[in-house]
Amino acid sequence: MKEAPGGDGASALSLPVPGRGRPRGVSEARSHALTASTERNTTLEGVLDRIVYANEDNAWSVIRIVVPRRREPVTAVGNLLGVQPGESLRLAGCWITDRKYGEQFRVDSYVTVKPATLVGIERYLGSGLVRGIGKVMAARLVKHFALTTLEVIDRDPDRLTEVPGIGPVRSARIRRAWAEQRQIQEVMVFLQSHAVSPAYAVKIYKEYGDRAIAVVRDDPYRLAVDIFGIGFKTADRIAANLGIPPTSPRRAAAGVLHMLGELSDQGHVFAPRGRLVEEAAEMLAVEPTRVESAVDDLARAGSVVVEPLPGPGGVVSDISAVYLRSLHIAETGIAERIELLLRIPTLPLAIDIERAIQWFEARAEIVLAARQRDAIGRAATCKVLVITGGPGTGKTTLVNAIIQILERKGRRILLAAPTGRAAQRLRETTGREAKTVHRLLEWAPGSMGFERNSDRPLEADVLVLDEVSMIDTVLAYHILKALPAHCQLILVGDVDQLPSVGAGCVLRDVILSGAVEVVKLDEIFRQAEQSLVIVNAHRVNRGEMPLLRGVESEREPDFFMVERTEPEEVLATVKRLVAERIPARFHLDPVEDVQVLTPMHRGTLGAGSLNAELQALLNPSGQSLTRGSRTFRVGDKVMQIRNNYSLVVWNGDIGRVTAIDEIEREVEVRYDDRVVKYDYSDLDELVLGYACSIHKSQGSEYPAVVIPLHTQHYVMLQRNLLYTAITRARELVVLVGSRRALAIAVKNRRIEERFTRLAERLAAFAPAHVRG
């Protein structure tokens, strides 16, 4: 008998903490008092009808199962994440009576069994469990082969062509899918015996193929690195079940790598050795000396790099930095490539800057500000130039001037930005082709690398890179590797916005280093002064409360605050604004044009809760698919939450669900100009996108932004977070919440410092007057 995932293998069921992520009306184990068990441990067999609720964090599920000789489906509760409607299940457990929800079957363990009735076989095959067989084809198969259907598919698949609509090609596809499903079932049984959710079985099989069980047995810690959704704790539990002792050097090394990965996810490029050892030892519950030994072993193996940190006055201190090898290569590589660019002179350029500026001004029918004119002069000769400034300060005009003047002088210019939306905006504002960085560098899924690099550099004299605040250390390194030595690099971005989601603060560090020329634009132009969105963005950035009144102009005010005190009131107001008031007054589409940006992921006003509420409001019906606790419908706005190099979609990309294929077990999502097909097993990489965290909105721009602000978000109420949210809006900002929360955010200029040495490395070759 398989142990239900989450069990400890000794007692009946290791119950989860009550209340975690539980929706109203769902009992999660001990959330309500239970009467004594009415029966001893028993078994229950039936067909899974539907999944009422599934908590992906702890696998707790509530299902409805059709049981022979019972008029109504039975409610079963337990750790059942991964089961699918249509499956025949044999559940082991006991009957309980919940005081609020009545009779339930509490599951201790379960197995999937082959159905034995015609109806069961048809539902099993039609559930989408086997790729290539949908409800219609399942009915045809059962009609033709009756009770021998599963045996025919398993042992004599050549006979499938006897069924109308199945030719040799489709027969082969069904045969392959059946064999794959059988392998997945074996992996599933193995995982469940080690207390892992079967939901991960498909992912593990896809990653390792027929070697899946052997790989997991040999090195269970690989799962935490290779499989999205499996963390170190799960891998560690498997390792313990496989007999790897808590004091094993392998475990300590895996814990160190995991901790470095966690710190990288928080934005750090390295970890101070003392902090790393302390936190890893606490997580692993081992002596710090074991972690120290693991760091040394990993350094000798080349998995990490340890280097001393300089103390005051540049004297080497006894504190050292520990890097993941890939991040050390990236950080040192950025410094080396920028030093190379600065050392190699620009291509000769015969230009009269003053005449060139006058030419552009006449063409654009504008007069450039003094700082913009100075920047154009620098762009003609600088190898690396940074242009930074907030909204309305003329960055776009300046970039256009530089591009047009250098193009007229025959320079080959490439434009790029880190996200699809940022690249689209760059195309719109310049009237020229602009690519995402990954397309520019020609990402090749097959080789899992960029085709453009130092061996095959970009064919360009100038690269203009926009939204650089979003670019992390690794991506910046790949960009610089692909630049020919003669190429000029113009970095454009707002250094006051949030740093990249990935590790590092590249734009900030490049500016702080003093190694390159920097143009900071801080004058708001007269036309921009008519927009409260722009005015208030700068006020917030200076630590001043935003103006909550209109300006004297013919334009309608574009910045509002709706004051609400209680979280439930804020939620109700956000829903009404998105669905009714903004579309009616400003003629904007509630899904395409309005984006809710929130400081948090959890809570009443977190992205998860807001998305569920807005989906029910904006896209309540239609073809849908439920995976765990998430339901996706055709028409839903969705967001990718990790870089998927195989599908070539990136963390923060927003798309729309265009189709759900139950036969092929795929969901189609359109991202701008292309459609991506997700296997059901990859849907944990998608979340609803009606609302998202402010961090995830970087590089995007929306016609209207709604920002809930409440003291419930206290820990995340920060100035640069609010500033970033406001600057995402093109036409309209609506704050919903309390003035107290707004004041906290405006006054809190605390910025989470990141461990990075890029500024220090670049400063080594900065001009002497800057270093001094």
Coordinates of C-alpha atoms in Angstrom, one line a residue, residues 6 67 93 116 145 152 214-215 234 278 298 305 354 403 414 431 507 571 582 594 611 640 648 651 664 675 693 755:
G6 CA 3.1 14.0 3.6
V67 CA -18.6 4.8 -4.6
G93 CA -8.4 5.4 6.2
A116 CA -13.2 -2.9 -13.7
F145 CA -13.2 -3.5 -26.8
V152 CA -5.6 -4.2 -25.5
A214 CA 17.9 5.5 -10.4
V215 CA 18.8 9.2 -10.4
T234 CA 11.4 17.6 0.2
E278 CA 25.4 30.0 10.7
L298 CA 32.7 22.6 -2.5
V305 CA 34.3 30.3 -5.1
E354 CA 26.4 71.3 -32.3
I403 CA 19.9 57.0 -32.2
L414 CA 20.7 47.6 -32.0
G431 CA 10.0 53.7 -34.4
L507 CA 22.6 49.5 -12.9
L571 CA -10.8 44.5 -1.6
I582 CA -12.4 52.6 -14.5
V594 CA -6.0 47.6 -15.9
N611 CA -6.5 37.1 -8.5
Q640 CA 4.8 33.1 -15.9
V648 CA 11.4 30.5 -24.0
N651 CA 9.7 35.3 -15.2
E664 CA -3.2 16.4 -25.5
V675 CA 1.5 31.0 -28.6
S693 CA 3.3 41.8 -7.0
F755 CA 25.7 41.4 -1.3

